[in-house]
Amino acid sequence: KKLPPSSMLRLPRLLQLRLLLFSSTSAMHVPGNMHAVTRGAARAYARPTFQGAVHPQPMRLKILTALRPISPLSAALNTPLVGPIGSEECCYAAKIAMHSREITCLTQLSASNDASTNSVNGLQRRHHGLWPCATHKLRGGSRSRLAHVQASAVSHSSFGLTQEEGKQDRWAGVAEHVDGLHKPPLDHREYRWLRLESGLRVLLVSDAKADKAAAAFEVRAGHFDDPDDMPGLAHLTEHMMFLGTEPFPEEGAFKAFVQRHGGSSNAFTGMESTGYHFSIGAAQLSPALRRFAAFFTAPLLRQDSCEREVRAVDSEFQRNLQSDQRRLFQLLKSTSAADHPFRKFSTGNLHTLTNASQPPHAATRAFYETHYIAPKSTLCVIGKESLDDLQADVLEAFQHLPAGIGPPPAESEPPPAEVGPPPAASFSAVAPLSQSQLGGLLVMSPVRESRTLRLMWPVPPEETFRECKSHRLLSSLLSHEREHGINWLLTRGISPPLATSFSAGLSYSMDDAAFFTVSAVLTPLGLEQYERVIELVYGAIHQVRDAVAAGLPDHHRAERATMSSLAFEYAEESDPVSAVKTFASRLHTSSSATAASLIAQPYTWPVSTDADTLSRLLHALTPERALSVLVAQNVETDQTERWYGTPYALSPIPTERRHQWASAPPHPELSLPPPNPFVPDSLALLDIEQVSTAEGQLGAERNGAKHGVEKGAKNGVENAAKNGVKNGAANKMKNGADTGAENGVKMGAENVAENGLVAGFEEGVQKVADARVPSRLLTSEEESAGGMRVWHLDYGRFKRPKAGILSIIRTPAVGGTPRAVALSTLFVEMLSDDLNTALSAASDAGAGWSLSTHSGGLLVQVTGYSQRLPALFEALTAELAVWRPTAPRFELFKELLAKSLRNKRQERPLWQAQYALSHALTTPTVHYESALAYVESEDCTLDALIEHSSILRREALIDLFVCGNLAPATAIELGKHVRETLAPTPLPETAVALPQTRILQPLREAADDGDDDHDDGHHDDADVDDTASASNSDSDAVTAAAAPPHSGSNPALALSMRMANAAETNSAIEMHLQLGVPTVEQEAALMVLAQVASKDAFHVLRTERQLGYVVAAGVRAVGMAKGLSVHVQSSVMPPAKLEWHIEDWLAQFRNTVLAKLSEQDLAAYTEAIAANLEEPPRTLLQEASPIWFEVLEGTYRWNHDLQLAKAVRAVSLPQLRAFHDAHFAADAPLRRKVVSYAASHAADADADAGSEAPAPAVAAAS
């Protein structure tokens, strides 16, 4: 009572609460800005007890002040004690507090514990999370508030709680909650919205069928909150959260835990928020949530970790230096208003993080303590537990997230007033554009070949349009691809065209502003006449503006409202990670008044167009308020952007030109689209039982037995030989029976038959109900005569009026030579472009379609609402049969293809290294440089394309797969239509074989052949398949090169790629240890080994040794062959040194992690991997995709994942170690090592300035 409020704020937080609570309830004085700190605690102690009596405040304080020390009860200063004074629970807690040897005294506060040494939040944060949680259930399912005390289990019965009292206690710590959220009719999940007393907003999602759980935490603080002198601090803080907490201090412990249980984790730093998320096996949600919560309640933020992670942030910055997307984003920011946070440098680098007014470690802690508080945070959790159990887990895990200093969160927000248009003044704001940007032209010179025009206007934030959807309506009116829109006018209506694509919509939405942006990819003529393009865009805007003023026809809104309503009604189950990330972001603007519509709101359209808001939005799109952005090479620039070194120029657009655009009339060819005929009006579901009786039963039973088992035996062995397992018979299975037996690993031809086919018969066929098998609808005679196979799969448990029609027209003419690859690509790109206008209405009505090339032929695919899909597919195939290219479009698309191929030279080093490796191990294949050489030659002509188009359709074998809400009879009719429309000469299966994977010689066999002498710097062709030398013949960019040996290990194949971009400062390596085409047992062992290795590789190579930001180890497939790959992209080391570190890590991994791996840990890994393999699909297309893959590959392994899961669970520690020693150790007899380097001269120069690769002991410690 004697302390003034100003003095109170200078005291440590725990002492503040002590002194405040010593006062009587009626006389308590609480400083205004301390209300949020004390309100919850003070109110809690005045609550009725479980017996219904209210005990005076001083009596409760006797318990608090009598305990010396009371560390485990320090949390009670922010949360209520369970049980009144004198209750068994409270007395038990007192005994624990006085007698536990593990309790540390934290309350002997001295004069040094003032605001100068302990921030108000800091003392509390350091004391939380020191004791692992021992969760004790109360009756009725609620959790004990004393669970943080590390002690023996407390008897539930000793609490003396009735079931009703337990139910009441579950709401302790919850300020508000809302059940019964409006959700899609077919959504089986249950939802609950919470606002905790701390201010944390939470969405709980209970999914009783879940195999995976997930959670996302988002704090409303991003790089906009960086100190002006320390850009990148929010990003650095995000990195630091993963590097140890008080209850789990090991760096990377959380990542290891979720990986061990089949999950993953990641985070992002945005403009105004930072998000964290993870997924994990559903059974492990509770312990994962406790570990996750410790990020935000008790992070260690160690100085040594911070100093190291600063370099990781810098490595991430270096990785993005040549990214045009990053360059443009930062250029927009660097030229924006100086007083708006949009201007800030987002990523940060070594310079910005080490040259500020305070060291990064101190700055990180200050940032964390300021921003990582409950009122600024949201949480979404999905698990299989009930909502009550999820709530108990969240309350326990996040109860120590501080409420911060400031006004308390509102008890309840009043319902919003009747929704109306935003105030007119908000449309006149220009932030965050600077005065030089307003009405200006920003020109940027990119790294890649690019011709892009953007017009950007500042508009109110996206939340302004949440109810009226005016921004989405305007976006669709401007960017639709139907005839007589601005998109059509720029890309097809004007000849020659001025653009190849066009889009419109909101971008860079912030709390106080957003940009409405239109963007066009220009043709060379469009670049020359970009001002004409701008004028045409303004004419289109004025046309829509005038239509709104005259009364916009309601079908524009109604069609979008209908499609949104259908999307909600038939929404498919979302992936847990995607769902929690979306909801965590959406929670920031939620309240108890709006929580019920949290799920449905994005789908909800108004019953009529908000013409007033739409009109004001259109009137804000003027030349005076616009920033015009032109991105193209060879443009004049006079400045260099500070952070990325991007050449640019910023100049005002002449006033007379802006006035001309402001009054630009609509082009005479422009008009708004008519009603869409493709909008579904019949959504009836087929009767599956009726379908099964008619034809489905025939396909499931007769064809399942005949074509499933019989073809499984016939095609399984046939295709095994065809796709690389042929090594087993002719070559004694170089990775197989003999050598595998010697090394204690079950491999080879005998085991393929014994463990592959037998398991397939005994397990796979029995589990057809789990992994549904498609029906094969035609007889063998019909297939041979027609050159077609038709497959069908009904919608099963996915009761939605959706379907997919997927087809491949198999023809060898699609690839194999540079000419065939280039002309096939031109064929599908030009045909797709011609169909875009005619079929864009179908796309707007939820029917997606695509034409593309595949290594085995042409793909024709349509998906969406089933009603109009057959007609859409027939229209596509009919056009495919008769289409002929025209001269003007040919020259345009030839130039676009050449540009696309040239831009592959600018891909990141890691992409180049991985591309070179895949190219070298696949035959036949064509390098992009060879395709480019043909496109740029005189041989690439319109006549050549016309001739090639005819060849593509002349001979073929067709596979058609129909899935979903379409009957088998429809599938057969579609097959008949395709066959009769295209009328190709049928080809046998042997004539349309897919490219094969080269299987390298193992190290021991190569040594036996005497081919291990590499002094000439190149590898003899004898080391590889006899076609290996051809792998580099297509391109001068990739050359064979010697790699420095490590422990006597020589690569069977070494590749080196010199980057075309001389300014690229990064280098990269992929080291691939090829296994070959594996048996089920081999693939299972490889998956387990990769899962164990991935976390250790990341921790050692990235976190400890700081080789680069991009580091990963895992399974890599090249065709049907698989292997273990490790890749690194680095700005500090050339590829040869990176290879040394990878080899050193691999040896260290075998002698430490793999050698010490326990049976318990192995069981956790194998169970998680198997559970992932057995995880049921969430949507029809998820179920259909692996089936379609088997059809494309011709392997028909319908139950492969189930067999693989069984084999994974059978992997033992001796087998795993023997498998590693046989194939992947430095001296492994079956080792097939491929290294692929990519670097530029700049990267070499930077790396040469550093030190040589250190000795192993030093490397491990660096």
mmCIF file with all atom_site columns, C-alpha atoms in Angstrom, residues 685-700 772 775 777 792-796 964-971:
data_model
loop_
_atom_site.group_PDB
_atom_site.id
_atom_site.type_symbol
_atom_site.label_atom_id
_atom_site.label_alt_id
_atom_site.label_comp_id
_atom_site.label_asym_id
_atom_site.label_entity_id
_atom_site.label_seq_id
_atom_site.pdbx_PDB_ins_code
_atom_site.Cartn_x
_atom_site.Cartn_y
_atom_site.Cartn_z
_atom_site.occupancy
_atom_site.B_iso_or_equiv
_atom_site.pdbx_formal_charge
_atom_site.auth_seq_id
_atom_site.auth_comp_id
_atom_site.auth_asym_id
_atom_site.auth_atom_id
_atom_site.pdbx_PDB_model_num
ATOM 1  C CA . LEU A 1 685 ? -24.202 -39.041 -56.513 1.00 0.00 ? 685 LEU A CA 1
ATOM 2  C CA . LEU A 1 686 ? -24.137 -42.404 -58.239 1.00 0.00 ? 686 LEU A CA 1
ATOM 3  C CA . ASP A 1 687 ? -25.506 -45.388 -56.375 1.00 0.00 ? 687 ASP A CA 1
ATOM 4  C CA . ILE A 1 688 ? -22.343 -47.392 -55.757 1.00 0.00 ? 688 ILE A CA 1
ATOM 5  C CA . GLU A 1 689 ? -24.270 -50.580 -55.035 1.00 0.00 ? 689 GLU A CA 1
ATOM 6  C CA . GLN A 1 690 ? -26.114 -50.262 -58.322 1.00 0.00 ? 690 GLN A CA 1
ATOM 7  C CA . VAL A 1 691 ? -22.870 -49.586 -60.152 1.00 0.00 ? 691 VAL A CA 1
ATOM 8  C CA . SER A 1 692 ? -21.264 -52.597 -58.519 1.00 0.00 ? 692 SER A CA 1
ATOM 9  C CA . THR A 1 693 ? -24.172 -54.829 -59.506 1.00 0.00 ? 693 THR A CA 1
ATOM 10 C CA . ALA A 1 694 ? -24.089 -53.699 -63.098 1.00 0.00 ? 694 ALA A CA 1
ATOM 11 C CA . GLU A 1 695 ? -20.391 -53.507 -63.916 1.00 0.00 ? 695 GLU A CA 1
ATOM 12 C CA . GLY A 1 696 ? -18.372 -52.507 -60.867 1.00 0.00 ? 696 GLY A CA 1
ATOM 13 C CA . GLN A 1 697 ? -18.578 -56.002 -59.378 1.00 0.00 ? 697 GLN A CA 1
ATOM 14 C CA . LEU A 1 698 ? -17.247 -57.416 -62.610 1.00 0.00 ? 698 LEU A CA 1
ATOM 15 C CA . GLY A 1 699 ? -14.335 -55.005 -62.517 1.00 0.00 ? 699 GLY A CA 1
ATOM 16 C CA . ALA A 1 700 ? -13.628 -55.514 -58.815 1.00 0.00 ? 700 ALA A CA 1
ATOM 17 C CA . ARG A 1 772 ? -8.524  -50.158 -53.324 1.00 0.00 ? 772 ARG A CA 1
ATOM 18 C CA . SER A 1 775 ? -11.276 -52.305 -62.103 1.00 0.00 ? 775 SER A CA 1
ATOM 19 C CA . LEU A 1 777 ? -12.952 -52.899 -67.705 1.00 0.00 ? 777 LEU A CA 1
ATOM 20 C CA . HIS A 1 792 ? -12.156 -47.424 -63.138 1.00 0.00 ? 792 HIS A CA 1
ATOM 21 C CA . LEU A 1 793 ? -12.407 -46.558 -59.445 1.00 0.00 ? 793 LEU A CA 1
ATOM 22 C CA . ASP A 1 794 ? -15.617 -45.331 -57.824 1.00 0.00 ? 794 ASP A CA 1
ATOM 23 C CA . TYR A 1 795 ? -15.714 -42.562 -55.224 1.00 0.00 ? 795 TYR A CA 1
ATOM 24 C CA . GLY A 1 796 ? -15.757 -45.032 -52.333 1.00 0.00 ? 796 GLY A CA 1
ATOM 25 C CA . GLY A 1 964 ? -14.989 -40.776 -58.727 1.00 0.00 ? 964 GLY A CA 1
ATOM 26 C CA . ASN A 1 965 ? -18.621 -40.019 -59.460 1.00 0.00 ? 965 ASN A CA 1
ATOM 27 C CA . LEU A 1 966 ? -18.682 -41.517 -62.952 1.00 0.00 ? 966 LEU A CA 1
ATOM 28 C CA . ALA A 1 967 ? -19.987 -44.976 -63.816 1.00 0.00 ? 967 ALA A CA 1
ATOM 29 C CA . PRO A 1 968 ? -17.887 -47.754 -65.404 1.00 0.00 ? 968 PRO A CA 1
ATOM 30 C CA . ALA A 1 969 ? -20.144 -47.561 -68.457 1.00 0.00 ? 969 ALA A CA 1
ATOM 31 C CA . THR A 1 970 ? -19.160 -43.899 -68.818 1.00 0.00 ? 970 THR A CA 1
ATOM 32 C CA . ALA A 1 971 ? -15.501 -44.880 -68.616 1.00 0.00 ? 971 ALA A CA 1
#
